[in-house]
Coordinates of C-alpha atoms and ligand atoms in Angstrom, one line a residue:
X207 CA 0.0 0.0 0.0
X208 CA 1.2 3.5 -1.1
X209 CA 2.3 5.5 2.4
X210 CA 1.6 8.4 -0.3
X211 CA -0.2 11.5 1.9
X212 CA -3.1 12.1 -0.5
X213 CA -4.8 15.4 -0.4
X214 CA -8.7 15.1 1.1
X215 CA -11.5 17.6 2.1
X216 CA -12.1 17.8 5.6
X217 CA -14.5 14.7 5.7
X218 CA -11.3 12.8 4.6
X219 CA -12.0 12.7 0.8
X220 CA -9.2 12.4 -1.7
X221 CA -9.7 15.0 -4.3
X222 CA -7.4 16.4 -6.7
X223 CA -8.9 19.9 -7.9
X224 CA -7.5 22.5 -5.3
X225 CA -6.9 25.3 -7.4
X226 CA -9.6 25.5 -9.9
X227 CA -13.0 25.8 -9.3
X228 CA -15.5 23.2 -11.4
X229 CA -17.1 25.8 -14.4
X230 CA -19.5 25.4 -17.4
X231 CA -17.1 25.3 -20.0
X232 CA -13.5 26.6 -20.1
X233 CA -14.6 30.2 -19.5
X234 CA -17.8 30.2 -18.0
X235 CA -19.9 30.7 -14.7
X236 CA -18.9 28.5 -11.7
X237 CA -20.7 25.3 -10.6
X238 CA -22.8 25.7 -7.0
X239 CA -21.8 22.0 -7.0
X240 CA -18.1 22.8 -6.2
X241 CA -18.5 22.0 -2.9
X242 CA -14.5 22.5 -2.0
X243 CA -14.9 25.7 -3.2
X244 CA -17.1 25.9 -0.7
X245 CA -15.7 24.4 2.3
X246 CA -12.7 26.2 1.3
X247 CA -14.2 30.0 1.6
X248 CA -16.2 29.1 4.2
X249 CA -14.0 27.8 6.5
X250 CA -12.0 30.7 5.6
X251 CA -14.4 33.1 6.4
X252 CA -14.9 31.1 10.2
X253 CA -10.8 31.6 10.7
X254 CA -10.8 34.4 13.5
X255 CA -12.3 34.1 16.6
X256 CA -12.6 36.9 19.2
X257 CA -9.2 38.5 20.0
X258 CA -9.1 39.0 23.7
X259 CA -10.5 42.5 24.5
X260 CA -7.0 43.0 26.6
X261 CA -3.2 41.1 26.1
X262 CA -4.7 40.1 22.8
X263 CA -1.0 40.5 21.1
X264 CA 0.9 37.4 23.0
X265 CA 3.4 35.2 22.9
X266 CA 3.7 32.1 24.5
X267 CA 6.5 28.2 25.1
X268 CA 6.2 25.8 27.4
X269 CA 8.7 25.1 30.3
X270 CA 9.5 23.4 33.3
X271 CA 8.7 24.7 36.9
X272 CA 11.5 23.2 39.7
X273 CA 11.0 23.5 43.4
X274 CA 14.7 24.5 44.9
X275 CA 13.9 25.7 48.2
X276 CA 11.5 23.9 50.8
X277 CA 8.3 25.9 51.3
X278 CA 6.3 22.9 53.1
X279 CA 5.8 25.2 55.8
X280 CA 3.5 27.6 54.0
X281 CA 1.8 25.5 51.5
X282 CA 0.7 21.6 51.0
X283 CA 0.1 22.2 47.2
X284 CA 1.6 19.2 45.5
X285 CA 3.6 20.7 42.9
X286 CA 5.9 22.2 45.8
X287 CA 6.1 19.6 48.2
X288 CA 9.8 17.9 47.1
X289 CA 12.9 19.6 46.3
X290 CA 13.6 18.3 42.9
X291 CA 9.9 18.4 41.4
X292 CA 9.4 19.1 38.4
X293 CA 5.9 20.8 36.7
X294 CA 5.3 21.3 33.2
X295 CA 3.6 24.8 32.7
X296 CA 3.3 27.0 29.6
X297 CA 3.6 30.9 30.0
X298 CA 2.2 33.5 28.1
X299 CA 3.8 36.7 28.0
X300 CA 1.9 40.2 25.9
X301 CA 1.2 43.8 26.0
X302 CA -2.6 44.7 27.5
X303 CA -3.9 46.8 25.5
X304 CA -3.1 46.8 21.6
X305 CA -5.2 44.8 19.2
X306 CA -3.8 41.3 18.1
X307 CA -1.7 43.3 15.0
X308 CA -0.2 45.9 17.1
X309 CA 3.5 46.2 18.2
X310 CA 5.4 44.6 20.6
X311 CA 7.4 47.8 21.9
X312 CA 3.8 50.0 23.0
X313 CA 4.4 51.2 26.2
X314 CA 2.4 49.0 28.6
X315 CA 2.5 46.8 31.0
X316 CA 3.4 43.1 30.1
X317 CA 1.1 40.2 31.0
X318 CA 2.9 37.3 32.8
X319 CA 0.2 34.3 32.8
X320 CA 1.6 31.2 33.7
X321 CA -0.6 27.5 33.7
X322 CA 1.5 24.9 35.8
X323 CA -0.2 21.7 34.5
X324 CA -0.2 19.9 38.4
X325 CA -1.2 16.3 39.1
X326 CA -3.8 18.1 41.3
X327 CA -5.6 19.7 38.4
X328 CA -4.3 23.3 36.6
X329 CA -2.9 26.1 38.2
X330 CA -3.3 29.2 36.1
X331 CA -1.2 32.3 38.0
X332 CA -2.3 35.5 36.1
X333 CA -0.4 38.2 36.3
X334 CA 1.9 41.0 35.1
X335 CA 5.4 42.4 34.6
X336 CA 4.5 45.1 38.0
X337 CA 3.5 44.1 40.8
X338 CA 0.8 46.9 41.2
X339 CA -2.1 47.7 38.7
X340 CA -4.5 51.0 37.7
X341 CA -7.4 50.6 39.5
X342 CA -8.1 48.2 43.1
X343 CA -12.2 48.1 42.1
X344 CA -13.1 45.8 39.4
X345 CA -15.7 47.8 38.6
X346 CA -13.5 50.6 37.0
X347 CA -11.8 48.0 34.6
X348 CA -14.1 48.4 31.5
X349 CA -13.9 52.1 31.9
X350 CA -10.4 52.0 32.0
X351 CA -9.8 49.7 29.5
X352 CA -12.1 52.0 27.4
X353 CA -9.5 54.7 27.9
X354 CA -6.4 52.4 26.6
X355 CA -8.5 51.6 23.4
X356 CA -9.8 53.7 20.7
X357 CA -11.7 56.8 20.5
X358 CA -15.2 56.3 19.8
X359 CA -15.5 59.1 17.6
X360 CA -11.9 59.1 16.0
X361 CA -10.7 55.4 16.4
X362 CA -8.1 56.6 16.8
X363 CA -6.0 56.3 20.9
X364 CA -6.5 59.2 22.9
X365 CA -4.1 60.7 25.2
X366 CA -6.9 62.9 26.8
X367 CA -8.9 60.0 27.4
X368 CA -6.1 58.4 29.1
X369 CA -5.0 61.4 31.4
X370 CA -8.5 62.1 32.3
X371 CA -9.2 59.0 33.9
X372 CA -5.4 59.1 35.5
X373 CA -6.2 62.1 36.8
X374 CA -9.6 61.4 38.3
X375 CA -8.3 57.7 39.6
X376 CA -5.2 58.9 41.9
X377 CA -5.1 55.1 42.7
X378 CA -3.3 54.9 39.7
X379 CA -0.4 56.8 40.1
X380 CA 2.1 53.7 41.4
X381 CA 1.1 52.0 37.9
X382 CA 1.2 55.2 35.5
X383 CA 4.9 55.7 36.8
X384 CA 6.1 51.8 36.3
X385 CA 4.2 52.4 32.9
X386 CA 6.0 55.9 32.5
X387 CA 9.8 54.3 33.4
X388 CA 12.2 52.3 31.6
X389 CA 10.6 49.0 32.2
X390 CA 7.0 50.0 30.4
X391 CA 9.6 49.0 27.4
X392 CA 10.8 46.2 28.2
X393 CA 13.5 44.4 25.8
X394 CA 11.3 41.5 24.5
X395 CA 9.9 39.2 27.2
X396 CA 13.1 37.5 28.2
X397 CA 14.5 40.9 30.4
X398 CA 11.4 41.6 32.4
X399 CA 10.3 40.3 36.0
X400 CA 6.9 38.6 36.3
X401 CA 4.7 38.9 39.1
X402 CA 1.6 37.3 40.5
X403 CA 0.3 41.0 41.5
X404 CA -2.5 40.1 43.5
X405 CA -2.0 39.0 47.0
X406 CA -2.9 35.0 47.4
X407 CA -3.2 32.9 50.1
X408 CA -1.2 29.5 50.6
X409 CA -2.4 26.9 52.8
X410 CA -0.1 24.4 54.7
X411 CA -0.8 20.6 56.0
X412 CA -2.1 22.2 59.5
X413 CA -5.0 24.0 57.0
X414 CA -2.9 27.2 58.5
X415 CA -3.2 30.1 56.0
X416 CA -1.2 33.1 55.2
X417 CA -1.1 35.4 52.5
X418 CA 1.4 35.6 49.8
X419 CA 2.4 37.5 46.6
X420 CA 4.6 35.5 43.7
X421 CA 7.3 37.2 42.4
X422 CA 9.1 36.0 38.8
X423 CA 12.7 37.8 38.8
X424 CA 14.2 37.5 35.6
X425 CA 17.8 35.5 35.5
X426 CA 18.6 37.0 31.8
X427 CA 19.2 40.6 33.8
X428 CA 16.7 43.8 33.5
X429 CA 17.0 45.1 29.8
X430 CA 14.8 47.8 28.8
X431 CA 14.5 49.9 25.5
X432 CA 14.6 53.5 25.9
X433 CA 11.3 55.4 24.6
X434 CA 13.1 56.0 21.2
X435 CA 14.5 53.2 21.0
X436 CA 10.8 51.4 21.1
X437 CA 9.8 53.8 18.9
X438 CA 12.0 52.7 16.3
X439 CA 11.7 48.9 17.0
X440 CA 7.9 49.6 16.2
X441 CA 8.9 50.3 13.0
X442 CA 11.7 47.8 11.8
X443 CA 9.9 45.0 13.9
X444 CA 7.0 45.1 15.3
X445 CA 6.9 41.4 16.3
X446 CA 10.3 42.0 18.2
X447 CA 9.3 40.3 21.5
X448 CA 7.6 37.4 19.8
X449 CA 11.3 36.4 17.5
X450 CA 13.1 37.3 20.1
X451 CA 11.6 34.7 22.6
X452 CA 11.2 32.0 19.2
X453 CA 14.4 31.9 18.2
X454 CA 16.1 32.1 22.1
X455 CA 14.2 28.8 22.4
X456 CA 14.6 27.7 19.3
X457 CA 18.9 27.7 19.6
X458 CA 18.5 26.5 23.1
X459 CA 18.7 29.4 24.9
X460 CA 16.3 28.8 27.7
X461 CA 15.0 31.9 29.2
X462 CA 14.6 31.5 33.2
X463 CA 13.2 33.1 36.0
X464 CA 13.7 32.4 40.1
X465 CA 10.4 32.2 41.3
X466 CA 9.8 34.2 45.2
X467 CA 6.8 34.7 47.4
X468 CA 6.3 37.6 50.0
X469 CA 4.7 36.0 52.9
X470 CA 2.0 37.9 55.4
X471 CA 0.4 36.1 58.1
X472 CA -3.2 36.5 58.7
X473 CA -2.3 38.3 61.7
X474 CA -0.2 41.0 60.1
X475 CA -2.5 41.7 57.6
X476 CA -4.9 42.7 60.1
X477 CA -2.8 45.5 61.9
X478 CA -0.9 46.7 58.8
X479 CA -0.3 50.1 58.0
X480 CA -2.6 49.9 54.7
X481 CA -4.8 47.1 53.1
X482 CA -2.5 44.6 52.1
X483 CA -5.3 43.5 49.4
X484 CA -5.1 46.9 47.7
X485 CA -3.5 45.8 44.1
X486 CA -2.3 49.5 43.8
X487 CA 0.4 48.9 46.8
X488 CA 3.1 46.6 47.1
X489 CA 4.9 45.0 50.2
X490 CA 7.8 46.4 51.4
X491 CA 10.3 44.2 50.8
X492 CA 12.1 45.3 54.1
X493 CA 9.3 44.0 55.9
X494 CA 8.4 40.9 54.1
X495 CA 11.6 39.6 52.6
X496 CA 11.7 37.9 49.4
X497 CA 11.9 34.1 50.0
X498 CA 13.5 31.5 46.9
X499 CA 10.5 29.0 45.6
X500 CA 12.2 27.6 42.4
X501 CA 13.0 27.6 38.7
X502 CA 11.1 28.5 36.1
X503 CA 13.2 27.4 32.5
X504 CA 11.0 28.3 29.0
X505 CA 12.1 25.2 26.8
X506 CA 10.2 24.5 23.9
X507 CA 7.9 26.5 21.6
X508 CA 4.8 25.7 20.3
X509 CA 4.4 24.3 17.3
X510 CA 1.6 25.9 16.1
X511 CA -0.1 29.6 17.6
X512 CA -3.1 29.5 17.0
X513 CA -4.1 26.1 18.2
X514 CA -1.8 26.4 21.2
X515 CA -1.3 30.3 21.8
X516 CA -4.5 32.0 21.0
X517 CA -6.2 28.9 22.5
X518 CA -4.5 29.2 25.5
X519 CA -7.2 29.8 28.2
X520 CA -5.5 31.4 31.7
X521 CA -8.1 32.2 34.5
X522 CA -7.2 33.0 38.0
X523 CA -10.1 31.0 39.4
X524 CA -8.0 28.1 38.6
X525 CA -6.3 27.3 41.8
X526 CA -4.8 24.6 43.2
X527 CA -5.2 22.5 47.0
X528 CA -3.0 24.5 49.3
X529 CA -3.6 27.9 47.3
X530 CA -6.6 30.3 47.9
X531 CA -7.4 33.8 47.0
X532 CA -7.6 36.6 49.2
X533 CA -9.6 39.9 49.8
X534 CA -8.1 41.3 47.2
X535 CA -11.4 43.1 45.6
X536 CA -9.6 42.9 41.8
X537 CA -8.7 39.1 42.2
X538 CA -11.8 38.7 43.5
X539 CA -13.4 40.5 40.2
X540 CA -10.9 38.3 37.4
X541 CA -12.5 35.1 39.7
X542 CA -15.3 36.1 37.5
X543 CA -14.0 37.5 34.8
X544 CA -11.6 35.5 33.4
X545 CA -13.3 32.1 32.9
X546 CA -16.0 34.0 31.5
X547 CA -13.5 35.7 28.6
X548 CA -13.4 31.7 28.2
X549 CA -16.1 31.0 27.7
X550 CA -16.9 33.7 25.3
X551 CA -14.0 33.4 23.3
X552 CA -13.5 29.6 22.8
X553 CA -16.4 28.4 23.9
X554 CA -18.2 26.3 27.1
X555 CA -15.7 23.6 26.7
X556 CA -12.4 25.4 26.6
X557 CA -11.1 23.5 29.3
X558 CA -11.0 20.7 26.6
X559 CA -8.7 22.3 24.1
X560 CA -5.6 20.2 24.3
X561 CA -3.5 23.3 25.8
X562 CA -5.9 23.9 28.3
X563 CA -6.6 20.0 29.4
X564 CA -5.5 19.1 32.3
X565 CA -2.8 16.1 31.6
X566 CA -3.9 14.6 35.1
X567 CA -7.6 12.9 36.0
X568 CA -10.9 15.3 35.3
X569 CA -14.3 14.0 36.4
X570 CA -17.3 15.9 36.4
X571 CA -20.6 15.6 35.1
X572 CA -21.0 19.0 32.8
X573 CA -21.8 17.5 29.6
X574 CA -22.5 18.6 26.0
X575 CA -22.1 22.4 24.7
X576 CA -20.6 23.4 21.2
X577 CA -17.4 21.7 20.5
X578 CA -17.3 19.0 22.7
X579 CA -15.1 16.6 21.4
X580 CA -13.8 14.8 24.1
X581 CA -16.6 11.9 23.9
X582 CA -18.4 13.9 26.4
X583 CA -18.5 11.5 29.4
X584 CA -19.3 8.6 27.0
X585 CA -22.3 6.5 28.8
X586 CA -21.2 7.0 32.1
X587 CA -23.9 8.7 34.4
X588 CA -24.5 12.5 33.9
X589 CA -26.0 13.2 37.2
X590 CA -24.2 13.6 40.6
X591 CA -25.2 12.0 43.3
X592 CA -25.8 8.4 41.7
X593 CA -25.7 4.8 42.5
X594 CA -23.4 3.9 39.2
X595 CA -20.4 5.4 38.6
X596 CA -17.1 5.4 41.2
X597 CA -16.2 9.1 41.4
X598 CA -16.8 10.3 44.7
X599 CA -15.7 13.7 46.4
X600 CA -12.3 13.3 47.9
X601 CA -12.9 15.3 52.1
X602 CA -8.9 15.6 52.0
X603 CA -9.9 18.7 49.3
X604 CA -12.1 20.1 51.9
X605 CA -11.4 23.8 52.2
X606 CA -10.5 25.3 55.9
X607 CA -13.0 27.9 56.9
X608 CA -12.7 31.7 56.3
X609 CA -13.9 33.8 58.6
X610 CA -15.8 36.9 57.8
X611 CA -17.4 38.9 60.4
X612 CA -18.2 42.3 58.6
X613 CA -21.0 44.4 58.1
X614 CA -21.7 44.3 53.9
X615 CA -21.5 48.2 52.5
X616 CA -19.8 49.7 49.5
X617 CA -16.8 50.8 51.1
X618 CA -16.7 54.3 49.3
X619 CA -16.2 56.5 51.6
X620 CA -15.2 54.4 54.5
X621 CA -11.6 53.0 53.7
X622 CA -9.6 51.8 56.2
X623 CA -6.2 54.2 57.7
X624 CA -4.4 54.9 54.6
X625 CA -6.4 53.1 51.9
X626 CA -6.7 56.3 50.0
X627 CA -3.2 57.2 50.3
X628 CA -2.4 57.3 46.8
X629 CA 1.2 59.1 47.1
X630 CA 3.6 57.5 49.8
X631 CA 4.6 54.6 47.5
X632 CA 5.1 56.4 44.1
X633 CA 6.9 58.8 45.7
X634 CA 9.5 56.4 47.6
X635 CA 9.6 54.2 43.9
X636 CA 11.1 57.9 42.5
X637 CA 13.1 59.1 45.1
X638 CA 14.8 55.7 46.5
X639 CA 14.0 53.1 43.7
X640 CA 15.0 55.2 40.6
X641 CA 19.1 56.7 39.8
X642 CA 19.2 60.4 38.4
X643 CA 19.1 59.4 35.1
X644 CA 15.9 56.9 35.8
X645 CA 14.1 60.2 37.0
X646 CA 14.9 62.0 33.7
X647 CA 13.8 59.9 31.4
X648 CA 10.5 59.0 33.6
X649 CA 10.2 62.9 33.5
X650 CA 10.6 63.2 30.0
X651 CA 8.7 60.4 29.0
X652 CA 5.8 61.8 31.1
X653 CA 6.2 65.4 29.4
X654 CA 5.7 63.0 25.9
X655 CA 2.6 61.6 27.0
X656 CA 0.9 64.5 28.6
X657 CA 1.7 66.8 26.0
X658 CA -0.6 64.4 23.4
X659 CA -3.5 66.0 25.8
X660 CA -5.9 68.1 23.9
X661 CA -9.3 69.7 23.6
X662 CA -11.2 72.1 25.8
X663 CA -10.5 70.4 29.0
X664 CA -6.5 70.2 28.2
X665 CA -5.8 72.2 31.0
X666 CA -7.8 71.4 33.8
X667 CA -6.6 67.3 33.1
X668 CA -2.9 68.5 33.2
X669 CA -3.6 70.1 36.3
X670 CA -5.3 67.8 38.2
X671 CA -2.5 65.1 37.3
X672 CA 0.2 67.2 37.9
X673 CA -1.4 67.9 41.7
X674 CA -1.1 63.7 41.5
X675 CA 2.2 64.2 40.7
X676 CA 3.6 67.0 43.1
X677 CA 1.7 65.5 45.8
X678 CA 4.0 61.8 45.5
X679 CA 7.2 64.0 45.1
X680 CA 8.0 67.8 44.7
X681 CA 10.9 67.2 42.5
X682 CA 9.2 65.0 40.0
X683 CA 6.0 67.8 39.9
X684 CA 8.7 70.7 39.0
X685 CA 10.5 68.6 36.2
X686 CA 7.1 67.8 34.8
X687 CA 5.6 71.0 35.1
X688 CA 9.0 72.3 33.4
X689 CA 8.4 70.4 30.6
X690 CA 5.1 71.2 29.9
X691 CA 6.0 74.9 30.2
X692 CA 3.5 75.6 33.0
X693 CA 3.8 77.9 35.2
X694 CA 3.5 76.4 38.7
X695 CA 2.4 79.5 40.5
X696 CA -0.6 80.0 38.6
X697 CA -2.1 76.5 39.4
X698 CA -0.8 75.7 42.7
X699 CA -2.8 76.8 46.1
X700 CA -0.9 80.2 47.4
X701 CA 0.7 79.6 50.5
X702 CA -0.5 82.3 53.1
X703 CA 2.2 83.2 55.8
X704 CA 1.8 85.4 58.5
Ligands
NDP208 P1 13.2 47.6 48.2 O1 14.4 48.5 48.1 O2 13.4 46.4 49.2 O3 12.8 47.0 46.8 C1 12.8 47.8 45.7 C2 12.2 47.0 44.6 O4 12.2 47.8 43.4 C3 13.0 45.8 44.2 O5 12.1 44.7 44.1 C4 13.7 46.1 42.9 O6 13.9 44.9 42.3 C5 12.7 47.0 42.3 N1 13.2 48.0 41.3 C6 14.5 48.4 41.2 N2 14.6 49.3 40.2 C7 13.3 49.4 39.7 C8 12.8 50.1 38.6 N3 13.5 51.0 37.9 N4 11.5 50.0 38.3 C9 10.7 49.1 39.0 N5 11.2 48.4 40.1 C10 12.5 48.5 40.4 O7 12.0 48.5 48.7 P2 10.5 48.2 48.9 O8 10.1 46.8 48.8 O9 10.2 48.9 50.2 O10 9.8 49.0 47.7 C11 10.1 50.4 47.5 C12 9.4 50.8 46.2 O11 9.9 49.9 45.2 C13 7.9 50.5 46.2 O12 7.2 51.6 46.7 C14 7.6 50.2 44.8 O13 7.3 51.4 44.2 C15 8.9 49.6 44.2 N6 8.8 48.2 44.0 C16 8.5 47.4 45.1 C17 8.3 46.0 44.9 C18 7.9 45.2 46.0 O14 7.4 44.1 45.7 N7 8.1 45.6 47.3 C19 8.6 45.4 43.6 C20 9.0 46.3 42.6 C21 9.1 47.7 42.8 P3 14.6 44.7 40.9 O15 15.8 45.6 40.8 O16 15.0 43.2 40.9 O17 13.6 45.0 39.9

């Protein structure tokens, strides 16, 4: 028998006429009886599905995940409980919010979503290049978002929109000046630090709990492009970050990062100086030290984007025994939010997409939906509880109790002592995080952005921010101010002496 690969439609037909379409005679009309014509356009026409509404530009390879240091102490999750152990786990690394064509050099923040595929289901850790974000409600995201997008009477960005929100959303400060400094370019996604972001929780043998954030740091060194630098990559390559992490992989040179958790107990959270679940703040690493998890090694790509990339489903919802959320009001909004993207975009039965499918045992009894192709349960029972099938709920899974004891309100206007400080943080990230010439090119690359601002309310959005701004450090107010050509007097509240 010939081992010949013959050409077939997608019913598995051999045909041989691909590139001309049946016709009544030589020259004339086409035949409606073509039918690979038709499955041809049609299936053409059904290519694209939804890009994701944010991070849809991404790139993504599968690695290896290796405990090094014993954290037994803070966590029974499986996947950390040997020195040694090895996980698979797939990253994918993008900018937030271009469309799916857009360049890889945009100043924005970088997402950093990483599945570890655990024997104890799939552990999706969501996050970012910062360690902060915009906004600590989840109910400000689509108006955000709508802010990093397009105009809906140009289409085209809008730096107004953008500064307006800034400046009405001082929360946002930390994260406009990460996004405003060196690293809102990153060099590709090999030189940048990944973090969880959100506070979690870990949970150890003893069902003891404390909180904890995840921090990626990067073992290829910090490497940022400056903003002209960017600018010009956007023009020669606009696909820089996606070769860049190809071809590293592809001539075996494995990107890695050291993976470290902050730890808070439950006790410390309770009598610390802010909300420890506000995802505009970070913990001091002074008072919660960085402590070494393990490896993380990128070592193979994908071999083809779309089914493996663009499939690729990350929710944080998807946590793991010995791993829980926390209070944190934006995790707890992507709980939601995420899986339902999911479900929008691929479908009910996304989890069943090879890249998404947990290698390890799945049991449950949701059945049918479109694109179920994983024989659906077969004839096994449907229904839980029954008196047929084996699978039975496993009480060592049993989550500890929580305990909430608080009146139910909307918060606004009765945050805790220093939820609405806004300013202490961004101001110690410029004065005692950044050198002199960090400052300058934050400064300048500030003055770049604001000075897109237009329209009639131009000024009273530059003012507004640049209060934001003078209020987190004098220094970087004047040097923005400068650059703007305002003068200060004129908008700043006179100082009476006696
Ligand atoms: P530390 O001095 O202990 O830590 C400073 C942190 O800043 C380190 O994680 C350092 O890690 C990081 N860093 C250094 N240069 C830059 C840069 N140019 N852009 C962004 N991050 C940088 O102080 P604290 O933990 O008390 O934090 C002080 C301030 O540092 C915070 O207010 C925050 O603005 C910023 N920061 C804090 C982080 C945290 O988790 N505590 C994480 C990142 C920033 P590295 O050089 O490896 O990036």
């Amino acid at each position: 028998m010939s081992t010949q690969r013959k050409l077939t439609t997608a019913s598995g037909i051999p045909y041989y006429h691909h590139e001309d379409t049946q016709s009544a005679g030589e020259r004339g009309p086409l035949l409606l009886q073509d039918f690979i014509l038709h499955e041809k356009m049609a299936h053409f026409n059904r290519e694209r599905i939804p890009e994701r509404i944010v991070h849809a530009k991404g790139s993504a390879a599968y690695g290896t995940f290796t405990v090094t240091h014993d954290i037994t102490r803070f966590t029974k999750a499986k996947l950390f409980q040997e020195i040694g152990k090895e996980t698979r786990v797939m990253l994918r690394m993008s900018t937030v919010g271009g469309e799916k064509g857009s360049a890889d050099t945009e100043r924005d923040p970088r997402g950093f979503a990483l599945k570890f595929y655990t024997e104890d289901g799939n552990w999706d850790l969501v996050g970012n290049n910062t360690p902060i974000f915009f906004i600590k409600d989840p109910k400000k995201f689509s108006d955000f978002i709508h802010t990093q997008k397009r105009d809906p009477y140009t289409n085209c960005k809008s730096a107004t929109n953008v500064w307006d929100f800034f400046s009405l959303n001082p929360e946002s400060l930390h994260q406009v000046m990460f996004l405003m400094s060196d690293r809102g370019t990153p060099h590709g996604y090999r030189h940048m630090h990944g973090f969880g972001s959100h506070t979690f929780s870990m949970i150890n043998s003893d069902n003891k709990r404390v909180f904890v954030k995840f921090h990626f740091k990067t073992q290829q060194g910090i490497r940022n492009f400056t903003a002209a630098e960017a600018d010009q990559m956007r023009a020669t390559d606009p696909d820089f970050a996606q070769r860049d992490l190809l071809n590293a992989i592809d001539s075996g040179n494995f990107p890695k990062w050291t993976m470290m958790i902050q730890v808070m107990t439950e006790e410390q959270s309770k009598t610390h100086k802010f909300n420890p679940f506000d995802l505009t703040k970070t913990w001091s690493q002074k008072d919660y030290p960085l402590i070494e998890v393990g490896t993380l090694e990128l070592n193979a790509n994908p071999q083809n984007y779309f089914a493996e990339v663009e499939q690729a489903a990350f929710a944080p919802a998807h946590i793991v025994d010995g791993i829980g959320f926390s209070p944190d009001k934006m995790l707890q909004g992507r709980i939601l939010s995420y899986p339902d993207a999911q479900r929008y975009r691929l479908g009910a039965n996304y989890e069943q997409i090879p890249v998404n499918r947990c290698p390890f045992m799945v049991n449950n009894y949701q059945r049918d939906g479109q694109m179920r192709v994983d024989g659906n349960g077969g004839a096994a029972p449907n229904y839980f509880p029954n008196s047929f099938d084996d699978i039975k709920p496993d009480e060592s899974y049993i989550r500890p109790a929580e305990p909430v004891e608080t009146p139910v309100a909307d918060w606004y206007d009765r945050n805790g002592p220093n939820d609405n400080d806004h300013y202490t943080q961004p101001g110690i990230f410029f004065r005692e995080v950044l050198s002199d010439e960090d400052k300058k090119r934050l400064i300048n690359t500030i003055v770049g952005a604001m000075a897109g601002i237009d329209g009639p309310k131009r000024n009273l959005i530059i003012n507004r921010q640049l209060c934001h701004f003078f209020r987190a450090d004098i220094q970087l107010g004047m040097g923005i101010a400068n650059g703007l050509g305002i003068n200060v007097d004129e908008i700043m509240p006179k100082q009476h002496t006696a």
